[in-house]
Amino acid sequence: MALGQQTMQPVGIIESCYPDKFGIPRQPGLARHATAILHLLPPFDDPDCVRDIDGFSHLWIHFLFHASPTRWTPLIRPPRLGGNARTGVFASRSTHRPNRLGQSVVELAGVETGASDKPGGRQTGRHSGVRLLLRGHDLLDGTPVMDIKPYLPWVDAVPQARAGYAPAPPPRHAVMFSDEAEQQLEQRSDSATLRALIEEVLAQDPRPAYHAAKTADGKRQYGVQLVDVDVRFTAYTQPDGSLTMQVAAIVAS
């Protein structure tokens, strides 16, 4: 069977609360307050394309890791193995893949149809304004979406499945806010949801795996871009071995 080159056309584009790759949870569902809008593109922006989709609580989103390099190798270093041990690319969810394809289960929070500007200020066309509101995602802003499918829990969920070197969710760490960060949060109308998003993201320790493997002394400051702010934080290893993430400042980006 001759396969040759296959071409695909994105069906939509993601407008996300994650403007940068650093800090995005490594799996969907780990930050429930992460929101996104999936704007359908012509000719898929016809309301008929999403008829009955609101009957499903969750969706499979198939997308392109557009910000990842096109190069790939047979062996990769997954963060779950500390960023040093190697495993096969097809035994991982690495973004460095032969076709750069990803998939995520996300919550469908709403469906909007009607005239609306898509990101960049351009109208989406004759059937403009078909938008899916997503929650609990792990998608970078501007991600091209290649396909959308409903999630069916009776066939897609396999509770007894083995999970190899990732048998359980990552540990969650304590998150503290400095007085300065608290004051900056109080000045925002979305302070409650932004605080929840910051806590969900930092609790998973977004630092590079080789940093996370070492004792943290709080001297190095990191920055995670969320929504329209730069969240600056440090990490401390407590005497009992637990880790605390300290938000130092929340600065408009």
Short mmCIF file of C-alpha atoms in Angstrom, two decimals:
data_model
loop_
_atom_site.label_atom_id
_atom_site.label_comp_id
_atom_site.label_asym_id
_atom_site.label_seq_id
_atom_site.Cartn_x
_atom_site.Cartn_y
_atom_site.Cartn_z
CA MET A 1 0.00 0.00 0.00
CA ALA A 2 1.48 3.33 -1.07
CA LEU A 3 0.92 6.05 1.50
CA GLY A 4 2.95 9.07 0.40
CA GLN A 5 2.43 12.54 1.83
CA GLN A 6 -0.89 13.38 3.49
CA THR A 7 -2.14 16.92 4.01
CA MET A 8 -4.41 18.17 6.78
CA GLN A 9 -6.26 21.44 7.24
CA PRO A 10 -6.79 22.88 10.72
CA VAL A 11 -10.44 23.06 11.72
CA GLY A 12 -9.83 25.71 14.37
CA ILE A 13 -7.40 27.69 16.44
CA ILE A 14 -7.02 28.00 20.23
CA GLU A 15 -7.20 31.27 22.15
CA SER A 16 -5.65 30.27 25.46
CA CYS A 17 -4.81 31.51 28.94
CA TYR A 18 -1.33 30.03 28.32
CA PRO A 19 0.60 32.50 26.09
CA ASP A 20 3.88 30.63 26.64
CA LYS A 21 4.87 26.95 26.74
CA PHE A 22 6.63 27.23 30.11
CA GLY A 23 4.19 26.48 32.92
CA ILE A 24 1.55 24.64 30.92
CA PRO A 25 0.52 21.50 32.86
CA ARG A 26 1.97 18.42 31.24
CA GLN A 27 -1.47 16.79 30.98
CA PRO A 28 -5.02 18.13 30.60
CA GLY A 29 -7.39 18.26 33.54
CA LEU A 30 -4.72 19.19 36.11
CA ALA A 31 -5.68 22.89 36.12
CA ARG A 32 -9.47 23.10 36.00
CA HIS A 33 -9.48 26.91 35.95
CA ALA A 34 -7.48 26.96 32.71
CA THR A 35 -9.85 28.31 30.05
CA ALA A 36 -9.64 28.57 26.30
CA ILE A 37 -11.77 29.39 23.28
CA LEU A 38 -11.64 27.14 20.24
CA HIS A 39 -12.48 29.31 17.22
CA LEU A 40 -13.59 27.22 14.26
CA LEU A 41 -12.14 28.25 10.89
CA PRO A 42 -13.85 28.31 7.47
CA PRO A 43 -15.40 26.14 6.12
CA PHE A 44 -15.82 24.42 9.50
CA ASP A 45 -17.40 27.48 11.15
CA ASP A 46 -20.85 26.34 10.11
CA PRO A 47 -23.13 25.86 13.18
CA ASP A 48 -24.19 22.55 11.67
CA CYS A 49 -20.66 21.25 12.38
CA VAL A 50 -21.29 21.48 16.13
CA ARG A 51 -24.95 20.49 16.18
CA ASP A 52 -25.64 18.38 19.33
CA ILE A 53 -22.09 18.84 20.64
CA ASP A 54 -23.45 20.51 23.78
CA GLY A 55 -24.82 17.12 24.82
CA PHE A 56 -21.27 16.03 25.65
CA SER A 57 -19.44 17.26 28.75
CA HIS A 58 -15.95 16.52 27.40
CA LEU A 59 -14.22 16.46 24.03
CA TRP A 60 -11.13 14.95 22.46
CA ILE A 61 -9.06 17.74 20.91
CA HIS A 62 -6.50 16.62 18.32
CA PHE A 63 -3.97 19.34 17.67
CA LEU A 64 -0.54 20.26 16.36
CA PHE A 65 2.41 21.05 18.64
CA HIS A 66 3.07 24.08 16.46
CA ALA A 67 5.68 25.65 18.76
CA SER A 68 7.80 22.49 18.97
CA PRO A 69 10.71 21.81 16.62
CA THR A 70 10.12 19.55 13.64
CA ARG A 71 13.09 17.38 14.57
CA TRP A 72 12.54 14.20 16.56
CA THR A 73 14.56 11.31 17.94
CA PRO A 74 13.61 7.70 18.81
CA LEU A 75 14.49 8.26 22.48
CA ILE A 76 13.33 11.19 24.61
CA ARG A 77 13.69 12.28 28.26
CA PRO A 78 10.22 12.58 29.84
CA PRO A 79 9.90 14.86 32.89
CA ARG A 80 8.30 11.97 34.81
CA LEU A 81 11.68 10.20 34.69
CA GLY A 82 13.51 13.26 36.00
CA GLY A 83 14.54 14.64 32.61
CA ASN A 84 17.58 12.34 32.41
CA ALA A 85 16.40 8.75 31.79
CA ARG A 86 15.39 7.95 28.22
CA THR A 87 12.34 6.16 26.88
CA GLY A 88 10.88 5.58 23.42
CA VAL A 89 9.10 8.47 21.75
CA PHE A 90 6.01 6.28 21.25
CA ALA A 91 6.09 5.36 24.95
CA SER A 92 5.72 9.04 25.84
CA ARG A 93 3.53 12.06 25.28
CA SER A 94 6.49 14.21 24.31
CA THR A 95 5.87 17.21 22.07
CA HIS A 96 8.92 16.18 20.02
CA ARG A 97 7.14 13.67 17.76
CA PRO A 98 7.43 12.64 14.12
CA ASN A 99 4.19 14.41 13.14
CA ARG A 100 3.94 16.75 16.18
CA LEU A 101 0.38 15.56 16.84
CA GLY A 102 -1.17 15.85 20.29
CA GLN A 103 -4.49 14.97 21.86
CA SER A 104 -6.21 16.15 25.02
CA VAL A 105 -9.48 15.49 26.80
CA VAL A 106 -11.00 18.84 27.75
CA GLU A 107 -14.23 19.95 29.39
CA LEU A 108 -16.76 21.65 27.11
CA ALA A 109 -17.95 24.66 29.10
CA GLY A 110 -20.14 26.19 26.40
CA VAL A 111 -20.90 26.72 22.73
CA GLU A 112 -21.29 30.11 21.06
CA THR A 113 -22.47 30.83 17.54
CA GLY A 114 -22.95 34.12 15.73
CA ALA A 115 -20.84 36.93 14.35
CA SER A 116 -17.65 37.51 16.27
CA ASP A 117 -14.05 38.45 15.61
CA LYS A 118 -11.53 35.64 15.75
CA PRO A 119 -8.05 36.25 17.25
CA GLY A 120 -6.30 38.94 15.25
CA GLY A 121 -9.46 40.92 14.53
CA ARG A 122 -10.45 39.10 11.32
CA GLN A 123 -13.95 37.81 10.74
CA THR A 124 -14.14 34.04 10.45
CA GLY A 125 -16.29 34.14 7.30
CA ARG A 126 -19.82 33.34 6.12
CA HIS A 127 -20.59 31.20 9.15
CA SER A 128 -18.44 33.34 11.43
CA GLY A 129 -18.29 33.10 15.17
CA VAL A 130 -18.59 29.39 16.02
CA ARG A 131 -16.70 29.03 19.27
CA LEU A 132 -16.27 26.23 21.78
CA LEU A 133 -15.50 27.31 25.35
CA LEU A 134 -13.05 24.89 26.95
CA ARG A 135 -11.91 24.30 30.52
CA GLY A 136 -9.17 22.21 32.13
CA HIS A 137 -7.01 22.24 29.00
CA ASP A 138 -3.25 22.15 28.37
CA LEU A 139 -3.15 24.04 25.06
CA LEU A 140 -0.80 26.85 24.06
CA ASP A 141 -2.29 30.04 22.65
CA GLY A 142 -2.48 29.83 18.86
CA THR A 143 -2.54 26.01 18.76
CA PRO A 144 -3.98 24.69 15.46
CA VAL A 145 -6.74 22.14 16.10
CA MET A 146 -6.89 19.34 13.57
CA ASP A 147 -10.01 17.49 14.75
CA ILE A 148 -12.66 17.39 17.48
CA LYS A 149 -14.45 14.29 18.75
CA PRO A 150 -16.85 13.69 21.66
CA TYR A 151 -15.44 11.90 24.69
CA LEU A 152 -17.40 8.74 25.56
CA PRO A 153 -16.67 7.64 29.15
CA TRP A 154 -18.05 4.13 28.64
CA VAL A 155 -15.41 3.37 26.01
CA ASP A 156 -12.67 6.00 26.42
CA ALA A 157 -12.15 5.53 30.17
CA VAL A 158 -10.31 2.35 31.19
CA PRO A 159 -9.84 2.57 35.00
CA GLN A 160 -7.93 -0.73 35.23
CA ALA A 161 -5.38 0.23 32.55
CA ARG A 162 -1.65 0.16 33.42
CA ALA A 163 0.15 3.50 33.25
CA GLY A 164 3.80 2.45 33.03
CA TYR A 165 6.21 4.95 34.57
CA ALA A 166 3.35 7.44 35.20
CA PRO A 167 1.02 5.41 37.45
CA ALA A 168 -0.48 8.37 39.33
CA PRO A 169 -1.03 12.13 39.00
CA PRO A 170 1.98 14.31 39.82
CA PRO A 171 2.25 15.45 43.45
CA ARG A 172 0.75 18.80 44.35
CA HIS A 173 2.82 21.28 46.35
CA ALA A 174 1.87 24.12 48.66
CA VAL A 175 1.55 27.57 47.06
CA MET A 176 2.00 30.77 49.08
CA PHE A 177 1.55 34.41 48.03
CA SER A 178 3.73 37.29 49.19
CA ASP A 179 2.09 40.47 50.49
CA GLU A 180 3.01 42.19 47.22
CA ALA A 181 1.39 39.44 45.16
CA GLU A 182 -1.74 39.57 47.35
CA GLN A 183 -2.06 43.31 46.77
CA GLN A 184 -1.61 42.87 43.02
CA LEU A 185 -4.32 40.21 42.96
CA GLU A 186 -6.75 42.43 44.88
CA GLN A 187 -6.55 45.05 42.14
CA ARG A 188 -7.95 42.69 39.52
CA SER A 189 -11.61 41.97 38.78
CA ASP A 190 -10.70 38.31 38.06
CA SER A 191 -8.67 37.90 41.25
CA ALA A 192 -10.46 34.72 42.39
CA THR A 193 -10.14 32.80 39.13
CA LEU A 194 -6.59 34.06 38.50
CA ARG A 195 -5.54 33.00 42.00
CA ALA A 196 -7.04 29.54 41.45
CA LEU A 197 -5.24 29.18 38.10
CA ILE A 198 -1.90 30.27 39.60
CA GLU A 199 -2.31 27.79 42.47
CA GLU A 200 -3.21 24.92 40.11
CA VAL A 201 -0.24 25.59 37.81
CA LEU A 202 2.42 26.21 40.47
CA ALA A 203 1.24 23.32 42.66
CA GLN A 204 2.54 20.99 39.95
CA ASP A 205 6.02 22.59 39.98
CA PRO A 206 6.45 23.86 36.40
CA ARG A 207 10.21 24.20 36.76
CA PRO A 208 12.42 22.13 34.42
CA ALA A 209 12.70 18.53 35.57
CA TYR A 210 16.44 18.79 36.29
CA HIS A 211 15.73 21.75 38.61
CA ALA A 212 12.88 19.97 40.35
CA ALA A 213 15.18 17.03 41.12
CA LYS A 214 17.39 19.22 43.31
CA THR A 215 16.85 20.79 46.72
CA ALA A 216 15.32 24.25 46.27
CA ASP A 217 16.76 27.12 48.31
CA GLY A 218 14.43 29.90 47.13
CA LYS A 219 17.23 31.94 45.57
CA ARG A 220 16.30 31.39 41.93
CA GLN A 221 13.25 33.20 40.58
CA TYR A 222 11.12 31.85 37.75
CA GLY A 223 8.37 33.39 35.67
CA VAL A 224 5.21 31.81 34.27
CA GLN A 225 2.99 33.73 31.87
CA LEU A 226 -0.70 33.19 32.57
CA VAL A 227 -3.52 35.12 30.89
CA ASP A 228 -2.05 38.66 30.74
CA VAL A 229 0.41 38.52 33.65
CA ASP A 230 3.89 37.26 34.45
CA VAL A 231 3.78 35.27 37.69
CA ARG A 232 7.19 35.40 39.35
CA PHE A 233 7.88 32.69 41.92
CA THR A 234 10.54 30.82 43.84
CA ALA A 235 10.66 27.31 45.31
CA TYR A 236 11.69 26.23 48.82
CA THR A 237 12.39 22.73 50.09
CA GLN A 238 11.08 22.58 53.65
CA PRO A 239 12.92 20.74 56.47
CA ASP A 240 10.46 17.85 56.18
CA GLY A 241 11.29 17.49 52.48
CA SER A 242 8.06 19.03 51.19
CA LEU A 243 8.17 21.75 48.54
CA THR A 244 6.59 25.21 48.77
CA MET A 245 6.10 27.50 45.79
CA GLN A 246 6.25 31.16 46.78
CA VAL A 247 4.61 33.75 44.49
CA ALA A 248 6.77 36.83 44.73
CA ALA A 249 4.97 39.16 42.32
CA ILE A 250 2.28 39.26 39.64
CA VAL A 251 3.31 41.66 36.91
CA ALA A 252 1.31 42.76 33.85
CA SER A 253 2.95 41.29 30.76
#
